[in-house]
Coordinates of C-alpha atoms in Angstrom, one line a residue:
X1 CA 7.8 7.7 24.7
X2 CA 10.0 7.6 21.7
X3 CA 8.3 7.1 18.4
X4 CA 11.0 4.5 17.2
X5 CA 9.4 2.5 13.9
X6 CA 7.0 4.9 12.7
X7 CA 9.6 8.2 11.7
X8 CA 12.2 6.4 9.7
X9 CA 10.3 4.5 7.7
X10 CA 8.2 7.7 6.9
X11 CA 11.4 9.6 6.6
X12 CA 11.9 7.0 3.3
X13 CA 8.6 8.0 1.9
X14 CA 9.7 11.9 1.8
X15 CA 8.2 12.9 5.7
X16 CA 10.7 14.6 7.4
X17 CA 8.8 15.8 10.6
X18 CA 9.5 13.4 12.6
X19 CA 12.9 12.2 10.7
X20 CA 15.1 12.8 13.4
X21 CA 16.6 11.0 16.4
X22 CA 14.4 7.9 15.8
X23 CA 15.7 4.0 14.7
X24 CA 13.5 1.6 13.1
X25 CA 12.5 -1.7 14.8
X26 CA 9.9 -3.1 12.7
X27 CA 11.4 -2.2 8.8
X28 CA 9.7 -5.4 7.4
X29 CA 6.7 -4.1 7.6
X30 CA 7.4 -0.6 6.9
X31 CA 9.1 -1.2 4.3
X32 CA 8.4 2.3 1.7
X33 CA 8.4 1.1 -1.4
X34 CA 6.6 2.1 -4.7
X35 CA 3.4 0.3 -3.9
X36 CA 3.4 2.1 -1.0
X37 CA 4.0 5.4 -1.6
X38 CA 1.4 8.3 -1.2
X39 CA 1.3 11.5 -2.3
X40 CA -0.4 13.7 0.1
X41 CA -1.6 17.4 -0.6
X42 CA -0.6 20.1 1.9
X43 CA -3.8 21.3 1.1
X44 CA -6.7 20.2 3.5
X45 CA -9.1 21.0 0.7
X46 CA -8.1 19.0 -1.8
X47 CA -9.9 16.3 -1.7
X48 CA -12.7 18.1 -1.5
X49 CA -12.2 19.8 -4.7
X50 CA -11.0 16.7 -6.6
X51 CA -14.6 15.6 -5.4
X52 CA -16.8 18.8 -6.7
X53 CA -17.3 20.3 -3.7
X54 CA -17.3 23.8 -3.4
X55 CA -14.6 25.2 -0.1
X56 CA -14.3 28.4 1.3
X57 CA -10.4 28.9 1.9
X58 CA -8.7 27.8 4.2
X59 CA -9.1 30.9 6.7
X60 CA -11.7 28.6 8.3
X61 CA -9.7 25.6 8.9
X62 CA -9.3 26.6 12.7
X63 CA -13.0 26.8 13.0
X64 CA -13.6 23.6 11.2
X65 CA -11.2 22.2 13.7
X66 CA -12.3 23.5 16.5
X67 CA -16.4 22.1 15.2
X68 CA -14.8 18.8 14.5
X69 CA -13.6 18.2 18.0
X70 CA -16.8 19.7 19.7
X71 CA -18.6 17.5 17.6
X72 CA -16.8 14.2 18.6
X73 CA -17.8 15.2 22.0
X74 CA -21.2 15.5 21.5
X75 CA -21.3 12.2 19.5
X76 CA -19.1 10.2 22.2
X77 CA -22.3 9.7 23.8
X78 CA -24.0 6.8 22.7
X79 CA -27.4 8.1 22.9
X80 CA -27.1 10.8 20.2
X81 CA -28.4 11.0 17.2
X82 CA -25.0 9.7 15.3
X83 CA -25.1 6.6 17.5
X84 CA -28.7 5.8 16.9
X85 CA -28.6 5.8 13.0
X86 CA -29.4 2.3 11.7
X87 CA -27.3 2.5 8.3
X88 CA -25.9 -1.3 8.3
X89 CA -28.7 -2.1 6.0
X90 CA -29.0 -2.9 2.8
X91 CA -28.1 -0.5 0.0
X92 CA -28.1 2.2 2.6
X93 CA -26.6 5.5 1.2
X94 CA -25.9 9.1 2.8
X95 CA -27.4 11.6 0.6
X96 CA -24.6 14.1 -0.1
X97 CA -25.2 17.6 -1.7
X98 CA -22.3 18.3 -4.4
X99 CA -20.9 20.4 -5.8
X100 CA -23.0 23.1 -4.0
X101 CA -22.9 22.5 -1.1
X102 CA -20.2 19.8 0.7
X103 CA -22.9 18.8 3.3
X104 CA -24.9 15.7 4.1
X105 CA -28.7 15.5 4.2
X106 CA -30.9 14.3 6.5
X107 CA -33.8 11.9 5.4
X108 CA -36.8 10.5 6.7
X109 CA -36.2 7.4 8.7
X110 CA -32.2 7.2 9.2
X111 CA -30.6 10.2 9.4
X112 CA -31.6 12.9 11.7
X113 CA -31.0 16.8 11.7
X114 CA -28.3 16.4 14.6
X115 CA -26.5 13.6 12.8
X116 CA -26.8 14.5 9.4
X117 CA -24.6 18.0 10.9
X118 CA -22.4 16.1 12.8
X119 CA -21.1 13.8 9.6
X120 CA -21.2 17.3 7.6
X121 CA -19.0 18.3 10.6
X122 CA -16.6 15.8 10.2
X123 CA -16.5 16.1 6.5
X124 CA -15.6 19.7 6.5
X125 CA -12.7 19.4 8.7
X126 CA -11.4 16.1 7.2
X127 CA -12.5 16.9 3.4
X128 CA -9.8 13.8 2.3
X129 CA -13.0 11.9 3.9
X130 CA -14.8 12.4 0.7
X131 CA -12.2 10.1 -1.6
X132 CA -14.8 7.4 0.3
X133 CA -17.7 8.6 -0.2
X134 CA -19.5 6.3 -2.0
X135 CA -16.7 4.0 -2.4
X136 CA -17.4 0.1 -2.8
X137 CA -14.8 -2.4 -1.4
X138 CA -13.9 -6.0 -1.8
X139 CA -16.4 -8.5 -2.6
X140 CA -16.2 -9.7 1.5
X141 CA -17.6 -6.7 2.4
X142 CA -21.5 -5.8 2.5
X143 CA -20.8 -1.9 2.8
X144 CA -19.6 0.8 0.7
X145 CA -16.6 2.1 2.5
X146 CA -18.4 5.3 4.2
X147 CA -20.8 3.2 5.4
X148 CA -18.8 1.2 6.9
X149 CA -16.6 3.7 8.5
X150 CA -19.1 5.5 10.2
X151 CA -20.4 2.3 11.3
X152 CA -17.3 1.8 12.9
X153 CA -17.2 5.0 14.5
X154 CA -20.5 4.3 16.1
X155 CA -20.0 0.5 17.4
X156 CA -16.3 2.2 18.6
X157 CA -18.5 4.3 21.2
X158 CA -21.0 1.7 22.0
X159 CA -18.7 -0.8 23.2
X160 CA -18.8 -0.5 27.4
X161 CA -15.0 -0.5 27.1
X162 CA -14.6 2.8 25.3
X163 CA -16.4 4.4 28.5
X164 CA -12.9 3.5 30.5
X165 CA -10.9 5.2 28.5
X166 CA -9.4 9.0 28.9
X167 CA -11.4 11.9 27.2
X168 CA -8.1 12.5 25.5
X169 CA -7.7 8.7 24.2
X170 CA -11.6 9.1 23.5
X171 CA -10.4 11.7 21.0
X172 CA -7.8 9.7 19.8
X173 CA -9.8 6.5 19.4
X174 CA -12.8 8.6 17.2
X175 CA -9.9 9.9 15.1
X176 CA -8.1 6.9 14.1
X177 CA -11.6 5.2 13.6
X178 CA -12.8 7.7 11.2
X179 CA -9.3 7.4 8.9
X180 CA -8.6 3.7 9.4
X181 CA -9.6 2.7 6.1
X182 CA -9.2 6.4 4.2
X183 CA -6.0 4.7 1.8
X184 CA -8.4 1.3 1.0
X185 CA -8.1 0.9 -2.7
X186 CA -11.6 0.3 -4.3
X187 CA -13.2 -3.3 -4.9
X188 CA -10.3 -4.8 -4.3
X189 CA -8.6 -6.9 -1.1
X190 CA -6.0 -4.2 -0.2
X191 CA -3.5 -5.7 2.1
X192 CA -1.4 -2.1 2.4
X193 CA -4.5 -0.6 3.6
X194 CA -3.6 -0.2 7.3
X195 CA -0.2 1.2 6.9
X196 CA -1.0 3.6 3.7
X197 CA -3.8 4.9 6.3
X198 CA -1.5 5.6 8.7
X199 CA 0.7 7.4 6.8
X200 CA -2.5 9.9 5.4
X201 CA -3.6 9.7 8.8
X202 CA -0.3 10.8 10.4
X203 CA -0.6 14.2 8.4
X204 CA -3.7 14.7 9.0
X205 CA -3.5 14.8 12.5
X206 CA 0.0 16.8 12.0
X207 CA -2.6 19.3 10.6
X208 CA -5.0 19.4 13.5
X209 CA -2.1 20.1 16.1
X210 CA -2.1 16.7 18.2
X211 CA 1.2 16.2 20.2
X212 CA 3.3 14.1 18.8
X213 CA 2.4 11.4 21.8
X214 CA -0.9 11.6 19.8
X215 CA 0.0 11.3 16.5
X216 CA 2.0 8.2 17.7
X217 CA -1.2 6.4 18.8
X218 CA -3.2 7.4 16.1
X219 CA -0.8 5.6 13.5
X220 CA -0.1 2.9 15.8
X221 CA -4.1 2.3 16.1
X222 CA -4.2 2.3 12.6
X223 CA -1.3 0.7 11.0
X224 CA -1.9 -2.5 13.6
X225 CA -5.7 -2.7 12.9
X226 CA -5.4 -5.8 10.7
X227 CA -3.9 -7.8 13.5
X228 CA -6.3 -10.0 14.4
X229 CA -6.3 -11.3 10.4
X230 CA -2.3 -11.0 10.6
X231 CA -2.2 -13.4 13.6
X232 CA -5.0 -16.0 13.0
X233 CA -3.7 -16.6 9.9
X234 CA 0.0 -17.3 11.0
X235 CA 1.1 -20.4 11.0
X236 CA 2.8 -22.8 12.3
X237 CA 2.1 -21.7 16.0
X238 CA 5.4 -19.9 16.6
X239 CA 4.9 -17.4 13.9
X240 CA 2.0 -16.4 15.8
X241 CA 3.7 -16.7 19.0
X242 CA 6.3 -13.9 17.2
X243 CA 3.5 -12.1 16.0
X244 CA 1.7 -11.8 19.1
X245 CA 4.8 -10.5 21.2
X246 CA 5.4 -7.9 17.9
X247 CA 2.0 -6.4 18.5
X248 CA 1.9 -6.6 22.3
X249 CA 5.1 -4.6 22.3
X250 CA 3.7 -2.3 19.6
X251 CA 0.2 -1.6 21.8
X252 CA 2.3 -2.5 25.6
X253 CA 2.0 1.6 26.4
X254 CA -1.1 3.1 28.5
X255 CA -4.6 2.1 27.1
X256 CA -3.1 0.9 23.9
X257 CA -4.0 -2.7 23.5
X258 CA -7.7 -1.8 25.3
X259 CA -8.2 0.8 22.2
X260 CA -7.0 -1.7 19.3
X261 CA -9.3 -4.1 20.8
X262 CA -12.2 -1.8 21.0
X263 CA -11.4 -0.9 16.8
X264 CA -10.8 -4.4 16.1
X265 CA -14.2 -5.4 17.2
X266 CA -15.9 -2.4 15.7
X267 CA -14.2 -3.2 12.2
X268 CA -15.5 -6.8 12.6
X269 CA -18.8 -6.1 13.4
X270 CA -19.0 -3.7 10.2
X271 CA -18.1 -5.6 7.6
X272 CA -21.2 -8.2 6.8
X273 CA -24.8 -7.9 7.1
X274 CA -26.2 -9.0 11.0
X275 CA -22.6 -8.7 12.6
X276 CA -22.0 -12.1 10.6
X277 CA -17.9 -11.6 10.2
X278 CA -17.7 -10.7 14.0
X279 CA -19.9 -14.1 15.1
X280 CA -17.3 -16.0 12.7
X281 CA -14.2 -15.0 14.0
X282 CA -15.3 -14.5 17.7
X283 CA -13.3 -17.0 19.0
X284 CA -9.9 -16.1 17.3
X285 CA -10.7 -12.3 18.3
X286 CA -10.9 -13.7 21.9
X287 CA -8.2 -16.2 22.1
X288 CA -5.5 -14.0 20.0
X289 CA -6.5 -10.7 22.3
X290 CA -6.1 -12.3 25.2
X291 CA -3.0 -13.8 24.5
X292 CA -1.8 -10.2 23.7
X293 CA -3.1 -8.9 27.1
X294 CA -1.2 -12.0 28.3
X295 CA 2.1 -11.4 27.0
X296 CA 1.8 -7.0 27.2
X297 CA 1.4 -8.4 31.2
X298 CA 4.8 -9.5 30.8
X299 CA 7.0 -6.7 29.4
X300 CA 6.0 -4.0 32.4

């Protein structure tokens, strides 16, 4: 498939890998402008140095790499360690060693051995993962912004759904789940969020050699993941009604829609205390995704 939205508006913002032989269907959203824009480092590292954490160079990005996707393997399973960690709770904080060492701890009662190396894992092969470390968000939200995405990450292989999908949109779903938020500006309600995301999110995975089928999906799965807000606050009904058909169209491709579904939920049941936001907009999530399974029906 041709990417057709995502590589000419990114060709605005100064990307040029995808630039060519690609049109732009959905420029209103797109749109680069300065609020927009984000400077990204060609260097992996850093982040991590910006943060205090000592890197070795990056002669050992192809292991990291190569640990990373090993490690999403191992943590796809819903019975390891990672899955099991109980860290929507209160005031719950990873206990992260810097500047000496850029690895997280394990403790007593939440974080294992196995899981505490598996988020090290991932935070040595995507060190742009420690600008949220830490990080608090809006006022609506009960986590600090690691929390919740690791939370995500785990309620993204829990759900039965995920077990349908490919090992290869497995992958793909773990990755855009860990850097959905990785652009959310701090303590604030950051409406840009999704699409800045994708944008870091699109190099990132540039950087990790994912065909560019991939890297489609990945920013897809991440620019969209505010739909469910986007459509259930449109009004009157035909702006959702054009909404729904944008997004169905966006997502209409292979296991698309079931993926944005599965994040959707995930991001919901992360963001209060006792799965609060997902029991209070349970019924929109239900009605607004099945009117996009509805409508995706109709443009095969």
């Amino acid at each position: 498939m041709i990417l057709t939205s995502l590589i000419n508006s990114l060709s605005g913002c100064g990307h040029n890998d995808f630039s060519k032989n690609y049109k732009k269907n959905d420029a209103a959203q797109n749109q680069c402008d300065s609020s927009v824009k984000v400077k990204i480092p060609n260097n992996p590292n850093f982040y991590a140095s910006v943060f205090g954490v000592k890197t070795n160079s990056l002669e050992r990005a192809n292991n990291d790499i190569e640990l990373l996707f090993n490690t999403l393997k191992r943590i796809s399973d819903k019975s390891s360690d990672f899955c099991k960690m109980d860290i929507k709770k209160s005031n719950f904080m990873f206990n992260l060693r810097t500047p000496e060492k850029d690895m997280v701890l394990p403790d007593s009662k939440t974080v294992t051995k196995q899981a505490a190396a598996d988020i090290t894992s991932i935070l040595r092969a995507i060190p742009e993962l420690y600008s949220i470390m830490g990080k608090k968000q809006h006022s609506s939200h009960d986590f600090t912004l690691d929390v919740h995405t690791f939370s995500v990450l785990q309620e993204v292989i829990k759900n039965p759904m995920f077990e349908n999908l490919s090992d290869s949109d497995k992958r793909i779903l773990m990755f855009s789940s860990i850097l959905h938020d990785i652009e959310k500006a701090e303590g604030i309600a950051d409406s840009e969020h999704p699409y800045k995301s994708a944008k870091t999110a699109l190099n990132i995975a540039e950087r990790f050699g994912f065909s560019n089928g991939d890297k489609e999906k990945i920013y897809k799965l991440i620019k969209n993941h505010s739909l469910l807000e986007k459509c259930n606050k449109a009004y009157p009904k035909e702006n959702q009604d054009s909404l729904i058909l944008f997004y169905a169209n966006e997502l209409k491709d292979g296991s698309m829609l079931e993926m944005e579904q599965i994040l959707t939920k995930a991001d919901l049941l992360c963001t209060k205390e006792n799965d609060k936001s997902y029991y209070k907009y349970k019924g929109a999530y239900e009605s607004i995704f099945a009117k996009l399974f509805a409508k995706r029906n109709l443009l095969y």
